Short mmCIF file of C-alpha atoms in Angstrom, two decimals:
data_model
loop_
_atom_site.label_atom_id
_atom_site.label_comp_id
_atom_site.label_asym_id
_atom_site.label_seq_id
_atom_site.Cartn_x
_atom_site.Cartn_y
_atom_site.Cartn_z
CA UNK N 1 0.00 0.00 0.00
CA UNK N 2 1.02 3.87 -0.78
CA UNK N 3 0.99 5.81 2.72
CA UNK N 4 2.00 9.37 3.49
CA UNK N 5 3.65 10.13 7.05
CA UNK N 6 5.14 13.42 8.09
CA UNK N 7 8.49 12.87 9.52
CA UNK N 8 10.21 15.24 11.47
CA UNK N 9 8.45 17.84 9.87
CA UNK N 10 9.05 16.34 5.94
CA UNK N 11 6.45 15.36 3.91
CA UNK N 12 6.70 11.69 3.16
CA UNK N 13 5.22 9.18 0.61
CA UNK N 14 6.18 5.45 1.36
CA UNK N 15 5.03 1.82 -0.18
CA UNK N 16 4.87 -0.79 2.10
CA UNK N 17 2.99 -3.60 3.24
CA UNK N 18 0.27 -3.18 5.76
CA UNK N 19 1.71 -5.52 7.92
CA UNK N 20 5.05 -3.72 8.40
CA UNK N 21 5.12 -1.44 11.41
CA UNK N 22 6.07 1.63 11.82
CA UNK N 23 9.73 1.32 13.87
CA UNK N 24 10.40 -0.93 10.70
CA UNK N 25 9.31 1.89 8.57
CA UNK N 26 11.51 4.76 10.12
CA UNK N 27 15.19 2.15 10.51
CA UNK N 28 14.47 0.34 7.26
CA UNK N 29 12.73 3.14 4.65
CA UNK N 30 14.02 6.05 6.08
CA UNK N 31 17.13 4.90 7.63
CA UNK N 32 16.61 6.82 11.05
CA UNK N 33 17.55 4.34 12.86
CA UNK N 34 17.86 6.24 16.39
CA UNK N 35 14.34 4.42 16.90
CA UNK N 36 15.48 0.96 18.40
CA UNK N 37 13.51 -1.92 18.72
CA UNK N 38 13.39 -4.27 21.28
CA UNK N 39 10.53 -6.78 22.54
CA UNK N 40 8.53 -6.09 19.52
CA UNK N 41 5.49 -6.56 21.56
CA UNK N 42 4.78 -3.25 23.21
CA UNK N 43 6.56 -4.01 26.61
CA UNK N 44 9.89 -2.77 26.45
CA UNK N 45 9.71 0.78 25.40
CA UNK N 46 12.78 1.26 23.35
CA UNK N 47 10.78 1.84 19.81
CA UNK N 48 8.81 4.67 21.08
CA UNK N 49 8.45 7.64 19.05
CA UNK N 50 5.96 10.80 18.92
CA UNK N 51 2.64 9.91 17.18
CA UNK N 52 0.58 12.84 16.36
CA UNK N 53 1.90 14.69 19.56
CA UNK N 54 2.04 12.20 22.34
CA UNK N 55 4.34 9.45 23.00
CA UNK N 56 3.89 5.87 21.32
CA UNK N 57 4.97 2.63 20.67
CA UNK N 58 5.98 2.33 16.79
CA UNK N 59 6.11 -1.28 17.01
CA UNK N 60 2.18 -1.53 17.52
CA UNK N 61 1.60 0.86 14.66
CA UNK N 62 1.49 -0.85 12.01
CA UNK N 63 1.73 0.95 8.13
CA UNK N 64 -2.22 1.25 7.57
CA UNK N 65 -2.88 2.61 11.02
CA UNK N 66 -0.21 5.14 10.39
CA UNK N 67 -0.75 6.60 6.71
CA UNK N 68 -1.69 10.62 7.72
CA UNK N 69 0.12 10.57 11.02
CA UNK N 70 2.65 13.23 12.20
CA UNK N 71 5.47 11.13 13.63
CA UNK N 72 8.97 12.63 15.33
CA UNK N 73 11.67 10.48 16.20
CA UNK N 74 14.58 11.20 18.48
CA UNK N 75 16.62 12.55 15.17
CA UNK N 76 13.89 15.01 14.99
CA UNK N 77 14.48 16.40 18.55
CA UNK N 78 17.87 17.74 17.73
CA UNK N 79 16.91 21.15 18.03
CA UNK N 80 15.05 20.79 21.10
CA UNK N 81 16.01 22.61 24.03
CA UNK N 82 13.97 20.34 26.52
CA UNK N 83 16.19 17.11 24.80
CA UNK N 84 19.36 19.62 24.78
CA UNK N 85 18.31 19.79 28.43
CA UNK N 86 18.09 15.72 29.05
CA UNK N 87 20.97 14.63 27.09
CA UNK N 88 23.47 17.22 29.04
CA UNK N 89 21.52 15.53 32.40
CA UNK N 90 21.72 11.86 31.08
CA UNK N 91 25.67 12.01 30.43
CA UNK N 92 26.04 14.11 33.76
CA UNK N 93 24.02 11.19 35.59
CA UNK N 94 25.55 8.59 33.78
CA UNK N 95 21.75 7.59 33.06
CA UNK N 96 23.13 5.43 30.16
CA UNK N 97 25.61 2.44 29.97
CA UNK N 98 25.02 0.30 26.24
CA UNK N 99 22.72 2.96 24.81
CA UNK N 100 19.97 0.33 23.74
CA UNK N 101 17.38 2.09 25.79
CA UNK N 102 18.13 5.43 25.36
CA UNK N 103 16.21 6.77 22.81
CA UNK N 104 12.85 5.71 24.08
CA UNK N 105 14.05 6.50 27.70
CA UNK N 106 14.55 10.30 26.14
CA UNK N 107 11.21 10.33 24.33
CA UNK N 108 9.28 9.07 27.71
CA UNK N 109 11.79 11.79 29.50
CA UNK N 110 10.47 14.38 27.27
CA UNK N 111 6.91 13.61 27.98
CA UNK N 112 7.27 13.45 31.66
CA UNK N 113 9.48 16.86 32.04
CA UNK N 114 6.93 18.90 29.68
CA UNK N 115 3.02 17.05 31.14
CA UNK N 116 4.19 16.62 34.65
CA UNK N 117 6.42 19.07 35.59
CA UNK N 118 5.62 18.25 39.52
CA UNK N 119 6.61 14.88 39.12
CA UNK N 120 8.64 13.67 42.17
CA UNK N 121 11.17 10.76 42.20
CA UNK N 122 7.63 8.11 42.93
CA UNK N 123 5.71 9.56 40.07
CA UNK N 124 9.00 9.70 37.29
CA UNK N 125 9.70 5.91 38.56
CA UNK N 126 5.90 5.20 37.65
CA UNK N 127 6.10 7.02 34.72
CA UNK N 128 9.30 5.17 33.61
CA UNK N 129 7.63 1.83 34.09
CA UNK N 130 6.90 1.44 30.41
CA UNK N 131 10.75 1.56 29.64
CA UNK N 132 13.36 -1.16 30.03
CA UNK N 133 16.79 -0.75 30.74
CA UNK N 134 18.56 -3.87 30.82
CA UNK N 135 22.00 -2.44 32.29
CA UNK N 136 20.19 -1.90 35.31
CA UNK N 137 20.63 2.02 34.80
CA UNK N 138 17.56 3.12 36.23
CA UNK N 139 19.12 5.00 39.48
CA UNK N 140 21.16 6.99 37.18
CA UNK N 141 18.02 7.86 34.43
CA UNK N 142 15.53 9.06 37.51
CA UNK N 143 18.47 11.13 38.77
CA UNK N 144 19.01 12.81 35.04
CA UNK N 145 15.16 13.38 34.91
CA UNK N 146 14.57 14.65 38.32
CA UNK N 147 17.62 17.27 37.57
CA UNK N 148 15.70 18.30 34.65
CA UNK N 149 12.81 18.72 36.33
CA UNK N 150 14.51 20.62 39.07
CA UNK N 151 16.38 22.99 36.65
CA UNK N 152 12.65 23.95 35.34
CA UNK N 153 11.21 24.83 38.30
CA UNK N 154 13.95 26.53 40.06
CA UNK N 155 12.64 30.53 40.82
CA UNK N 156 14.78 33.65 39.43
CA UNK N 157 15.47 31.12 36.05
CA UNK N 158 13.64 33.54 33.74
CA UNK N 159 10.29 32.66 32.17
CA UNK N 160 9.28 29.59 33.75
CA UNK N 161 7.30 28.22 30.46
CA UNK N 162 10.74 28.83 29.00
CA UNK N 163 12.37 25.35 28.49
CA UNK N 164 15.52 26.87 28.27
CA UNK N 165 14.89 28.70 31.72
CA UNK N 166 17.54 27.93 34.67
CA UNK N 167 20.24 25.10 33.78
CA UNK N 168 21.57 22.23 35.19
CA UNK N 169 23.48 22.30 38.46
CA UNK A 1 7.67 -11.14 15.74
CA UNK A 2 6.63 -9.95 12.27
CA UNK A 3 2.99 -10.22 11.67
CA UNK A 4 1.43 -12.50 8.65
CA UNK A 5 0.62 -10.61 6.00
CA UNK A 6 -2.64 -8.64 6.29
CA UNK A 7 -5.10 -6.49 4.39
CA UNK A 8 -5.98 -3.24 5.79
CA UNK A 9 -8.94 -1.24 5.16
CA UNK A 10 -9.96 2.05 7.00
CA UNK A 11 -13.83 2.65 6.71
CA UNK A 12 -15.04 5.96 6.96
CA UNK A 13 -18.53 5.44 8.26
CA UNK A 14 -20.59 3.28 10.78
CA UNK A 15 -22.56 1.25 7.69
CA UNK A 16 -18.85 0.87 5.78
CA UNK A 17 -17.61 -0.90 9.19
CA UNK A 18 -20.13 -3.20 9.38
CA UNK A 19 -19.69 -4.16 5.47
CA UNK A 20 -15.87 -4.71 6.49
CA UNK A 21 -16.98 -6.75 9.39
CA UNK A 22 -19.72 -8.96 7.96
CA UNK A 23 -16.50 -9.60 5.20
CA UNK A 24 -14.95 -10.91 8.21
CA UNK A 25 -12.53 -7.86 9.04
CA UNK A 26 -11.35 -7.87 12.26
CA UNK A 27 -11.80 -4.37 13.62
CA UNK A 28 -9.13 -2.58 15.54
CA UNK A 29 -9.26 0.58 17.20
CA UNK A 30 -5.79 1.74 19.08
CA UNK A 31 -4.37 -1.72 18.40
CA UNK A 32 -2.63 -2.19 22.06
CA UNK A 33 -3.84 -5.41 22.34
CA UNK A 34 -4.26 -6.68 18.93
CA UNK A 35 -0.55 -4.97 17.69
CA UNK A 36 1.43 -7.13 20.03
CA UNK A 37 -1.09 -10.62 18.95
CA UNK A 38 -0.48 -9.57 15.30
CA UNK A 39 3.47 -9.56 15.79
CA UNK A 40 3.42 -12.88 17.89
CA UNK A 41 1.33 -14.14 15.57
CA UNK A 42 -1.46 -14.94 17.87
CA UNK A 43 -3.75 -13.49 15.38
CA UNK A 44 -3.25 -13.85 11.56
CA UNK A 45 -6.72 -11.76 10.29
CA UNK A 46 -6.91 -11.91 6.37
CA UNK A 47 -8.09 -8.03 7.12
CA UNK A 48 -8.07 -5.41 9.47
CA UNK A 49 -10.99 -3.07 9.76
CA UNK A 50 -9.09 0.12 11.60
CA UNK A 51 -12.13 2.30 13.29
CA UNK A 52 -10.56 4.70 14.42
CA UNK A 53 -11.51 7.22 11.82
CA UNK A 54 -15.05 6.87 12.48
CA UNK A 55 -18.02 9.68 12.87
CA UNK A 56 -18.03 10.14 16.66
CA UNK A 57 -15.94 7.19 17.72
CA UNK A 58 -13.93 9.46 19.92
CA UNK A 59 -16.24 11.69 21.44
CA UNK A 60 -17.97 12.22 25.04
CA UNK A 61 -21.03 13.67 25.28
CA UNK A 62 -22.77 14.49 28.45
CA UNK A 63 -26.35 14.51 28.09
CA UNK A 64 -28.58 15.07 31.50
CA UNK A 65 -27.90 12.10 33.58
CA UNK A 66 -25.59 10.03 32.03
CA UNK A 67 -22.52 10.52 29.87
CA UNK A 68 -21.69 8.76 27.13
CA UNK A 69 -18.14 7.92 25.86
CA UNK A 70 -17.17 7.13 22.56
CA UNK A 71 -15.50 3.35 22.30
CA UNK A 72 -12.49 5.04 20.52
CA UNK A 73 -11.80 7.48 23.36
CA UNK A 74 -8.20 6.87 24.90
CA UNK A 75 -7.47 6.09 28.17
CA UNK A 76 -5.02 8.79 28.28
CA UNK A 77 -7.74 11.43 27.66
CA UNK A 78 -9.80 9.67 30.15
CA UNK A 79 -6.71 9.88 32.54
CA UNK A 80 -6.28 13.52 31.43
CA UNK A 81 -9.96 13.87 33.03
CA UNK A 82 -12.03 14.57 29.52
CA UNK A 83 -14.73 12.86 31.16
CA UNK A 84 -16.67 15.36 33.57
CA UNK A 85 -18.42 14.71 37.25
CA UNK A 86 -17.36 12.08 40.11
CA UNK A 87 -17.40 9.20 37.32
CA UNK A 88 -15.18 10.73 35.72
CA UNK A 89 -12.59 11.02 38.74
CA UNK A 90 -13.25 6.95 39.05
CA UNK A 91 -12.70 6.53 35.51
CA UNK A 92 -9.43 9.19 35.45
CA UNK A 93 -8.19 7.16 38.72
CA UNK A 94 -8.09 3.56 36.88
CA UNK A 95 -6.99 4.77 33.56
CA UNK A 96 -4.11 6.16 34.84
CA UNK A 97 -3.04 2.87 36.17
CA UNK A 98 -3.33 0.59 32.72
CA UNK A 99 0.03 -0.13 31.02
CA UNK A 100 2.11 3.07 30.20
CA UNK A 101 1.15 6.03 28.83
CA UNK A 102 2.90 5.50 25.92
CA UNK A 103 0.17 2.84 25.90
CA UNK A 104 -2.54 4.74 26.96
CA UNK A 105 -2.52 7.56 24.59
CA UNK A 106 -3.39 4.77 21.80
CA UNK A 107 -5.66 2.18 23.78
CA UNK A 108 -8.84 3.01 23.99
CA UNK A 109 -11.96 2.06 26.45
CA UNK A 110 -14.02 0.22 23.82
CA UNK A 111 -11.27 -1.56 22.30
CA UNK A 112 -9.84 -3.25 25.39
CA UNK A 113 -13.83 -3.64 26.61
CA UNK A 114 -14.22 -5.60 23.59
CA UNK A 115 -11.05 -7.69 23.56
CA UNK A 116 -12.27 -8.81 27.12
CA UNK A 117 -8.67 -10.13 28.47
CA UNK A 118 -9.92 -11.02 31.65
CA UNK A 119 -7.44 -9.02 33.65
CA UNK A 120 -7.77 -5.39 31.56
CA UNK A 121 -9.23 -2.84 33.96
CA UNK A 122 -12.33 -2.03 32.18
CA UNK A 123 -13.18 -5.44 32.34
CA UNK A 124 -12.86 -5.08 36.26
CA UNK A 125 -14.50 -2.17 36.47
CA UNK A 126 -17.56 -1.19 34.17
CA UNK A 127 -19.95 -4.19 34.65
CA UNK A 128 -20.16 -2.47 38.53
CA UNK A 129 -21.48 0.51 36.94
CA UNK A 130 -25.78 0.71 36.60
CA UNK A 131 -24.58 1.63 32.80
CA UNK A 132 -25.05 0.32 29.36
CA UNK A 133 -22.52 -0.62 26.52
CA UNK A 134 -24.05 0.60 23.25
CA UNK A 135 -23.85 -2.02 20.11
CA UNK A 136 -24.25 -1.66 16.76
CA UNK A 137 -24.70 -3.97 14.18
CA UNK A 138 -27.14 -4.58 10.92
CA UNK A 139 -30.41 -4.35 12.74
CA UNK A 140 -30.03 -0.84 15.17
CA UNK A 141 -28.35 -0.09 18.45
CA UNK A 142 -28.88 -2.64 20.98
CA UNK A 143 -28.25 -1.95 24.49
CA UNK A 144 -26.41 -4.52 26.66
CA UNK A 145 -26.06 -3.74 30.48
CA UNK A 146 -22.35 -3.89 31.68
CA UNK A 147 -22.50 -6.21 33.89
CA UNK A 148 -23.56 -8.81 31.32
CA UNK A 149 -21.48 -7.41 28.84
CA UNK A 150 -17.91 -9.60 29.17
CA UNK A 151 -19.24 -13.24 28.74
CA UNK A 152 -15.96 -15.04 29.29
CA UNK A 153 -12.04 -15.03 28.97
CA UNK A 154 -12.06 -12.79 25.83
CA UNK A 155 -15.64 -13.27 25.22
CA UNK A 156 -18.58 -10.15 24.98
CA UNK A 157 -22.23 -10.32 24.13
CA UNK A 158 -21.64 -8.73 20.55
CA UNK A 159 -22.85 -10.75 17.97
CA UNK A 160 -20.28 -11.19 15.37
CA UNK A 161 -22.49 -8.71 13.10
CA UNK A 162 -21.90 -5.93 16.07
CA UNK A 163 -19.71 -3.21 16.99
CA UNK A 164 -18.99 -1.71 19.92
CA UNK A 165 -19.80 2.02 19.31
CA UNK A 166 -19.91 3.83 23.38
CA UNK A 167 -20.49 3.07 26.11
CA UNK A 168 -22.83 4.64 28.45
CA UNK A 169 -22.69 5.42 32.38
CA UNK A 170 -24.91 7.25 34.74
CA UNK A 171 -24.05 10.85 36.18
CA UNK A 172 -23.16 9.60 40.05
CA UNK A 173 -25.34 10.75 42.67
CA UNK A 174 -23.82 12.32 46.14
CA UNK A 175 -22.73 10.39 48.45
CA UNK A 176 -21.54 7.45 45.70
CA UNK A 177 -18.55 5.55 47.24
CA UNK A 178 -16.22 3.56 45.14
CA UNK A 179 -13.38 1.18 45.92
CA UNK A 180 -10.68 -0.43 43.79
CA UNK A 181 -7.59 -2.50 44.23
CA UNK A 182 -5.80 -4.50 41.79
CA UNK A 183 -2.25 -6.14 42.60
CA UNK A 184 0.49 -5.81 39.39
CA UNK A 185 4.36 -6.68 40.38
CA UNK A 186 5.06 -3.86 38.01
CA UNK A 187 3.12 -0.55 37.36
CA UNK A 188 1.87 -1.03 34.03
CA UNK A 189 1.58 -5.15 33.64
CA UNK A 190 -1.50 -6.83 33.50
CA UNK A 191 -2.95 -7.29 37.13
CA UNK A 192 -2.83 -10.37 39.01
CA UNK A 193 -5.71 -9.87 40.94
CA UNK A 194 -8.53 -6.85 40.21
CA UNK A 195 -11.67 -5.73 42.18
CA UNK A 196 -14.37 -3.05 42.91
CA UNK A 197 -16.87 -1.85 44.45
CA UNK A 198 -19.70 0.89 43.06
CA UNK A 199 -22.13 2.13 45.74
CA UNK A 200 -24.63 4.59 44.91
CA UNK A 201 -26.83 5.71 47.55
CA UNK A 202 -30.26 4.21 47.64
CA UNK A 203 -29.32 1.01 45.78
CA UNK A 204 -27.47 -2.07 46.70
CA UNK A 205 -23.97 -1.99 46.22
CA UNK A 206 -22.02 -4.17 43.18
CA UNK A 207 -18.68 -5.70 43.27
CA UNK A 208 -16.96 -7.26 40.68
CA UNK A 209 -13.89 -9.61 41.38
CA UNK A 210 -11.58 -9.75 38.03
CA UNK A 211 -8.44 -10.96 37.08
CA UNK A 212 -9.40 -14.51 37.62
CA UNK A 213 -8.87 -17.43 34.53
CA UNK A 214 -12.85 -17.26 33.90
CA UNK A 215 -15.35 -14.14 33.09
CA UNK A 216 -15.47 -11.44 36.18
CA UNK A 217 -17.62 -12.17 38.89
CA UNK A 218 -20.12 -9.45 39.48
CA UNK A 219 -22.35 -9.86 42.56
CA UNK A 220 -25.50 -7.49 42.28
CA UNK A 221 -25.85 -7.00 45.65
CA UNK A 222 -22.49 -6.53 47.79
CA UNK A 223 -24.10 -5.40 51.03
CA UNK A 224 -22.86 -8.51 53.05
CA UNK A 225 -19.23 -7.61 51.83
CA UNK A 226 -19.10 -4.06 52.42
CA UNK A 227 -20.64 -5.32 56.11
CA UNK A 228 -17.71 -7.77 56.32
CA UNK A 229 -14.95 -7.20 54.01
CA UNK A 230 -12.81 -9.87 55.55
CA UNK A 231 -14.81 -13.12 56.09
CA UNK A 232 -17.36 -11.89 53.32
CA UNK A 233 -14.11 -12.09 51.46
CA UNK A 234 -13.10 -15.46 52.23
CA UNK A 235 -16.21 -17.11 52.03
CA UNK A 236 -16.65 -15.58 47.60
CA UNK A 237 -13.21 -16.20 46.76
CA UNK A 238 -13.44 -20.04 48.38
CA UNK A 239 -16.30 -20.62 46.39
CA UNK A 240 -14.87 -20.30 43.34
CA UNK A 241 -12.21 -23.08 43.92
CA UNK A 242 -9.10 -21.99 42.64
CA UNK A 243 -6.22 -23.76 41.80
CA UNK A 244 -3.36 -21.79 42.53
CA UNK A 245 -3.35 -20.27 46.48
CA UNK A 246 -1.40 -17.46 45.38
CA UNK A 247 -4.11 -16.27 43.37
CA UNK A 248 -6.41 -16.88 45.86
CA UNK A 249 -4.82 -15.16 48.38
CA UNK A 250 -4.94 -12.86 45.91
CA UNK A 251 -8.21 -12.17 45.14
CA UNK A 252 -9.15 -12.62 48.59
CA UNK A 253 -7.23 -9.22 49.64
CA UNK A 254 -8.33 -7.49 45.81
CA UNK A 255 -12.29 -8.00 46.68
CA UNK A 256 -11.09 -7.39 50.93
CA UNK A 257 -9.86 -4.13 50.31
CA UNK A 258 -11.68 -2.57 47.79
CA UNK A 259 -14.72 -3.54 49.84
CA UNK A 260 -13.17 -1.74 52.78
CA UNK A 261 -12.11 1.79 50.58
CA UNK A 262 -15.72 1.91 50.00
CA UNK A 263 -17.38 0.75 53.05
#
């Protein structure tokens, strides 16, 4: 089948087969291969991209279900100052050891720091349920995200709706 | 963990999805449940009927004493409070705590209704509600009541000529109590052991104990439990003659203490 995605803000027009989901799409068709895939089966969290504004799993989308969506991947978040933000925190926090995980750890990040920007360390551990690190690095990702979180709220940082507003300690 | 090759077909209105299912599509909707079953290969449809794109499939309407919520509304939106009044709060509470967000913003309430694994949390929760699920299929709407609607370990009372289109629930009264427990080892994985209770004032209160290898059990009139949480208990979850004591255990403290939130 013919299907049109936009893809980090390009225009796309693609041929596939229905069956062929969407993390297969974005490594194999369009060779962004920062999406990783891991469990294939929704668990694992290391495929998920932005669908239409909010956080996914692009190994449950599958090519019919996506023709018209509005997908970013992590490449697309390279301008970003909230991911600027998290990748300065995740190397500080050594919130990474193989890098498997990591882009779907930052694209779960991203949600949390910009939809729950009260989140304490209970809430970002819930949050961070859906993602699976298999080094064991959690300690070191919650620390990362809870700097971030920190660095946002902190008072005298400028405009607080500002994601580039205070910086990291 | 490819899926067999499928046909996909995306109909635009109600009369169009019923076509595609009398073919013998198998509809989808967020495809949470039936994404992961397509890439095990647990389900191998010749076609997929994908309703998301459906007149009204997403949308909540309150109308004067009940509300009515589209099947294809997500249970992130639901978590994100779109649905108004004290039922609303209950809803927002357990939608919060299904899967992951990531999850969430996809899945939606009639889908996972409909796929009827017997330890999803609308499965747990909605047949305690005095509410109806709406069906469509050749003939009309039909109306089934919730807590008829899940007929067995991924079973429903659609006919295979029906959709689920919304589902309906009453505005709750004052002084409605409500109490919920479900054990998971992780946030996020299916539950181990699910219950709730739904009192409304005036009315006897229901219960429905979930999770279990066999359709919920709903018990129309939970006054005995919310009187003794802990024998009443004991004395349900016996009868039903588990295997595994784990589970019972299980269940016995599920239906225990969401009998005692609402007492």
């Amino acid at each position: 089948m013919k299907l049109h995605l936009t893809v980090n803000g390009a225009a796309t027009a693609l041929e596939a087969e229905p069956r062929t989901h969407l993390a297969d799409l974005l490594r194999d068709q369009l060779l962004l291969t920062g999406t990783h895939i891991g469990c294939e089966h929704g668990v694992c969290g290391a495929c998920t991209v932005e669908l239409d504004g909010a956080p996914a799993r692009s190994c449950l989308m599958h090519a019919g279900s996506c023709d018209g969506a509005t997908v970013r991947t992590i490449e697309g978040l390279v301008d970003d100052p909230v991911m600027a933000l998290l990748c300065e925190a995740f190397s500080a926090e050594h919130a990474l050891q193989c890098g498997y995980c990591t882009p779907g750890m930052l694209m779960t990040a991203r949600d949390i720091v910009l939809r729950l920007p009260e989140a304490d360390e209970d809430r970002v551990r819930e949050e961070l349920a859906g993602n699976l690190c298999r080094c064991t690095g959690y300690r070191g990702i919650v620390r990362a995200l809870l700097a971030v979180l920190a660095s946002r709220r902190r008072p005298g940082s400028g405009d607080p709706d500002s994601p580039l507003s205070g910086c990291l300690a | 963990m490819k899926p067999a090759p499928f046909d996909y077909t995306r109909p635009r209105d109600w009369s169009a999805a019923l076509a595609a299912l009398a073919a013998g599509a198998r509809p989808t909707a967020g495809g949470q449940s039936l994404g992961p079953m397509l890439n095990l290969r647990l389900a191998m449809p010749e076609t997929i009927a994908d309703l998301r794109h459906l007149p009204g499939f997403g949308v909540i309407d309150q109308q004067r004493d009940c509300v009515r919520i589209g099947a294809g509304t997500t249970h992130a939106r639901i978590e994100d409070g779109a649905v108004p009044g004290q039922v609303g709060a209950i809803l927002a509470r357990i939608a919060r705590n299904i899967a992951y967000r990531a999850v969430r913003n996809r899945g939606t309430l009639g889908g996972s209704l409909s796929h009827a694994d017997p330890a999803a949390d609308w499965v747990t929760v909605l047949p305690a509600f005095p509410g109806h699920a709406i069906a469509l299929g050749p003939e009309g709407e039909r109306r089934i009541p919730l807590g008829c609607f899940v007929t067995g370990v991924f079973a429903v009372a659609l006919q295979e000529t029906e959709l689920l289109q919304a589902v309906e629930l009453p505005m709750l009264p004052e002084g409605t109590r409500f109490g919920h427990w479900k054990f998971c080892r992780k946030p996020g994985e299916f539950s181990k052991a699910s219950a709730c209770v739904l009192a409304l004032p005036g009315s006897a209160p229901r219960a429905v104990l979930a999770a279990l290898d066999q359709r919920p059990l709903v018990i129309d009139d939970a006054a005995a439990l919310l009187a003794a949480p802990e024998a009443e208990a004991a004395r349900i979850v016996e009868g039903l003659r588990l295997a595994d004591p784990w589970r019972e255990a299980l269940a016995r403290v599920a239906l225990r203490n969401a009998a005692q939130e609402a007492a």
